[in-house]
C-alpha cells in the first residue's frame, strides 16, 4: 500500500454557474478512490491574472489525503476539467473550470506536463490566501511558509465571498 500524503488542489472558474461547478468538481475529487477530503477553503472572488478583460474568478483550495500518485491526481483533475467541457483556447483566458495540482507531500517533480510544487503557486494570491484559510501553518515545498509568501503579495484582488462549497 502507498503512503498517505497531503495533496493540495486549487480550483477556479469564471464562466457559467461558477459556484455549482466548483461544488461539483470538489465532489468529484473527493469521490475519487484513494482520496480522503481534509478541508475546503472558503470561496474567494479574485481578479484575473495575465488576461484582464474577462470576468473575475471564483477560487478555492481543496486539501486531501491520498495514496494516489501525483500523476494520477493530475490526470483526475484534467478528467474533471474535461467533464465540464473545459477548452484551452488562450493562456490565462476565461474558463468553466480550472483544477490545478499545487503540491503532493514533499515531492518535487520537473516533467513537461507535471511540475510540483506548481511553478507559479508561490506568487499567486488566489492560491495562497484560500490555502492559508484552511492550513495557516502550511508550507509550499521549496518556498517556505505560505503565510510568509502572502505577506509579500498584493492581496487586494482576493476577496472572500458569502458562497461556500462543502465537502461531501
Short mmCIF file of C-alpha atoms in Angstrom, two decimals:
data_model
loop_
_atom_site.label_atom_id
_atom_site.label_comp_id
_atom_site.label_asym_id
_atom_site.label_seq_id
_atom_site.Cartn_x
_atom_site.Cartn_y
_atom_site.Cartn_z
CA UNK A 1 0.00 0.00 0.00
CA UNK A 2 1.24 3.50 -0.83
CA UNK A 3 1.86 6.08 1.88
CA UNK A 4 -0.83 8.62 2.65
CA UNK A 5 0.25 12.10 1.51
CA UNK A 6 -1.36 15.51 1.69
CA UNK A 7 -2.28 16.93 -1.71
CA UNK A 8 -3.41 20.48 -2.40
CA UNK A 9 -5.63 21.48 -5.33
CA UNK A 10 -6.53 24.99 -6.44
CA UNK A 11 -9.83 25.29 -8.29
CA UNK A 12 -11.13 28.30 -10.17
CA UNK A 13 -13.94 29.22 -12.55
CA UNK A 14 -15.27 32.36 -14.20
CA UNK A 15 -17.79 31.09 -16.76
CA UNK A 16 -21.28 29.74 -16.14
CA UNK A 17 -22.58 28.90 -12.68
CA UNK A 18 -19.18 29.01 -11.03
CA UNK A 19 -20.25 28.01 -7.53
CA UNK A 20 -22.18 24.96 -8.76
CA UNK A 21 -19.24 24.00 -10.95
CA UNK A 22 -16.76 24.34 -8.09
CA UNK A 23 -19.04 22.30 -5.82
CA UNK A 24 -19.32 19.56 -8.43
CA UNK A 25 -15.58 19.48 -9.08
CA UNK A 26 -14.84 19.25 -5.35
CA UNK A 27 -17.32 16.39 -5.03
CA UNK A 28 -15.74 14.53 -7.95
CA UNK A 29 -12.26 14.93 -6.48
CA UNK A 30 -13.46 13.76 -3.05
CA UNK A 31 -15.25 10.73 -4.55
CA UNK A 32 -12.03 9.54 -6.19
CA UNK A 33 -10.93 6.16 -4.77
CA UNK A 34 -7.75 6.69 -2.76
CA UNK A 35 -8.66 10.28 -1.86
CA UNK A 36 -9.89 11.42 1.56
CA UNK A 37 -11.06 15.04 1.88
CA UNK A 38 -9.47 17.08 4.66
CA UNK A 39 -10.64 20.66 4.11
CA UNK A 40 -12.08 23.03 1.54
CA UNK A 41 -11.42 26.74 1.81
CA UNK A 42 -13.99 29.49 1.64
CA UNK A 43 -14.70 30.79 -1.87
CA UNK A 44 -12.84 33.92 -2.96
CA UNK A 45 -13.63 36.30 -5.80
CA UNK A 46 -10.33 37.11 -7.49
CA UNK A 47 -9.08 39.45 -10.17
CA UNK A 48 -7.83 37.64 -13.29
CA UNK A 49 -4.08 37.26 -13.79
CA UNK A 50 -2.48 37.88 -17.17
CA UNK A 51 -5.60 38.48 -19.26
CA UNK A 52 -7.57 41.19 -17.50
CA UNK A 53 -10.52 41.64 -19.91
CA UNK A 54 -12.62 38.80 -18.53
CA UNK A 55 -14.89 38.18 -15.54
CA UNK A 56 -13.40 37.76 -12.06
CA UNK A 57 -12.81 34.20 -10.90
CA UNK A 58 -14.26 32.27 -8.01
CA UNK A 59 -11.37 30.34 -6.42
CA UNK A 60 -10.90 27.87 -3.59
CA UNK A 61 -8.38 25.36 -2.31
CA UNK A 62 -9.10 21.71 -1.55
CA UNK A 63 -6.79 19.74 0.75
CA UNK A 64 -6.95 15.95 0.64
CA UNK A 65 -5.02 12.95 1.89
CA UNK A 66 -4.28 10.43 -0.81
CA UNK A 67 -2.44 7.22 -1.60
CA UNK A 68 -2.55 8.07 -5.32
CA UNK A 69 0.49 9.15 -7.29
CA UNK A 70 0.90 12.77 -8.28
CA UNK A 71 0.42 11.75 -11.92
CA UNK A 72 -2.90 10.05 -11.10
CA UNK A 73 -4.07 13.12 -9.14
CA UNK A 74 -3.13 15.37 -12.07
CA UNK A 75 -4.97 13.11 -14.51
CA UNK A 76 -8.06 13.10 -12.28
CA UNK A 77 -8.05 16.91 -12.22
CA UNK A 78 -7.74 17.04 -16.02
CA UNK A 79 -10.56 14.50 -16.42
CA UNK A 80 -12.80 16.65 -14.23
CA UNK A 81 -11.97 19.70 -16.36
CA UNK A 82 -12.85 17.68 -19.47
CA UNK A 83 -16.14 16.53 -17.93
CA UNK A 84 -17.16 20.19 -17.57
CA UNK A 85 -16.18 20.98 -21.15
CA UNK A 86 -13.03 22.95 -20.34
CA UNK A 87 -11.50 24.38 -23.52
CA UNK A 88 -7.96 25.70 -23.67
CA UNK A 89 -8.39 28.46 -26.22
CA UNK A 90 -5.97 31.03 -24.79
CA UNK A 91 -3.42 31.21 -21.99
CA UNK A 92 -4.93 32.70 -18.81
CA UNK A 93 -8.25 33.02 -20.61
CA UNK A 94 -11.74 32.51 -19.21
CA UNK A 95 -12.67 29.00 -18.22
CA UNK A 96 -15.57 26.97 -16.96
CA UNK A 97 -13.22 25.19 -14.51
CA UNK A 98 -9.53 25.01 -13.72
CA UNK A 99 -8.19 22.27 -11.45
CA UNK A 100 -4.52 22.75 -10.60
CA UNK A 101 -2.49 20.31 -8.54
CA UNK A 102 -0.36 22.55 -6.30
CA UNK A 103 1.54 20.15 -4.08
CA UNK A 104 1.70 16.46 -3.16
CA UNK A 105 3.53 15.78 0.09
CA UNK A 106 7.12 16.98 -0.22
CA UNK A 107 7.50 15.85 -3.81
CA UNK A 108 9.49 17.90 -6.28
CA UNK A 109 8.72 16.91 -9.87
CA UNK A 110 10.01 18.51 -13.08
CA UNK A 111 8.33 16.83 -16.03
CA UNK A 112 6.96 18.57 -19.13
CA UNK A 113 3.33 18.08 -18.08
CA UNK A 114 3.72 17.81 -14.30
CA UNK A 115 5.62 20.19 -12.07
CA UNK A 116 5.45 20.06 -8.29
CA UNK A 117 5.08 22.18 -6.45
CA UNK A 118 3.10 24.18 -9.01
CA UNK A 119 5.70 26.52 -10.52
CA UNK A 120 3.73 29.75 -10.01
CA UNK A 121 1.85 28.98 -6.79
CA UNK A 122 4.33 30.93 -4.67
CA UNK A 123 3.37 34.17 -6.44
CA UNK A 124 -0.39 33.66 -6.73
CA UNK A 125 -2.51 35.20 -4.00
CA UNK A 126 -5.60 33.42 -5.40
CA UNK A 127 -3.94 30.12 -4.40
CA UNK A 128 -2.17 31.09 -1.19
CA UNK A 129 -4.91 33.12 0.53
CA UNK A 130 -7.53 30.33 0.31
CA UNK A 131 -4.91 27.75 1.30
CA UNK A 132 -3.96 29.78 4.37
CA UNK A 133 -7.63 29.87 5.38
CA UNK A 134 -7.62 26.08 5.89
CA UNK A 135 -3.94 25.42 6.67
CA UNK A 136 -2.43 28.59 8.16
CA UNK A 137 0.85 26.84 9.04
CA UNK A 138 1.29 25.11 5.68
CA UNK A 139 4.47 25.34 3.66
CA UNK A 140 4.93 25.37 -0.09
CA UNK A 141 7.78 22.99 -0.79
CA UNK A 142 10.93 24.89 -1.68
CA UNK A 143 9.38 28.30 -0.95
CA UNK A 144 8.57 28.31 2.76
CA UNK A 145 5.52 29.15 4.83
CA UNK A 146 2.52 30.30 2.83
CA UNK A 147 1.81 32.99 5.44
CA UNK A 148 5.25 34.48 4.72
CA UNK A 149 4.68 34.25 0.97
CA UNK A 150 1.33 36.02 1.31
CA UNK A 151 2.92 38.88 3.24
CA UNK A 152 4.94 39.75 0.14
CA UNK A 153 1.99 39.73 -2.27
CA UNK A 154 -0.70 42.19 -3.27
CA UNK A 155 -3.86 40.51 -1.97
CA UNK A 156 -6.25 43.37 -2.78
CA UNK A 157 -7.73 41.37 -5.69
CA UNK A 158 -8.67 38.41 -3.45
CA UNK A 159 -11.98 38.91 -1.64
CA UNK A 160 -13.87 36.31 0.37
CA UNK A 161 -17.47 35.93 -0.75
CA UNK A 162 -20.54 34.59 1.02
CA UNK A 163 -20.97 31.49 -1.14
CA UNK A 164 -19.49 28.28 0.21
CA UNK A 165 -18.55 24.91 -1.21
CA UNK A 166 -18.85 21.94 1.12
CA UNK A 167 -17.19 18.56 1.40
CA UNK A 168 -19.38 15.57 0.67
#
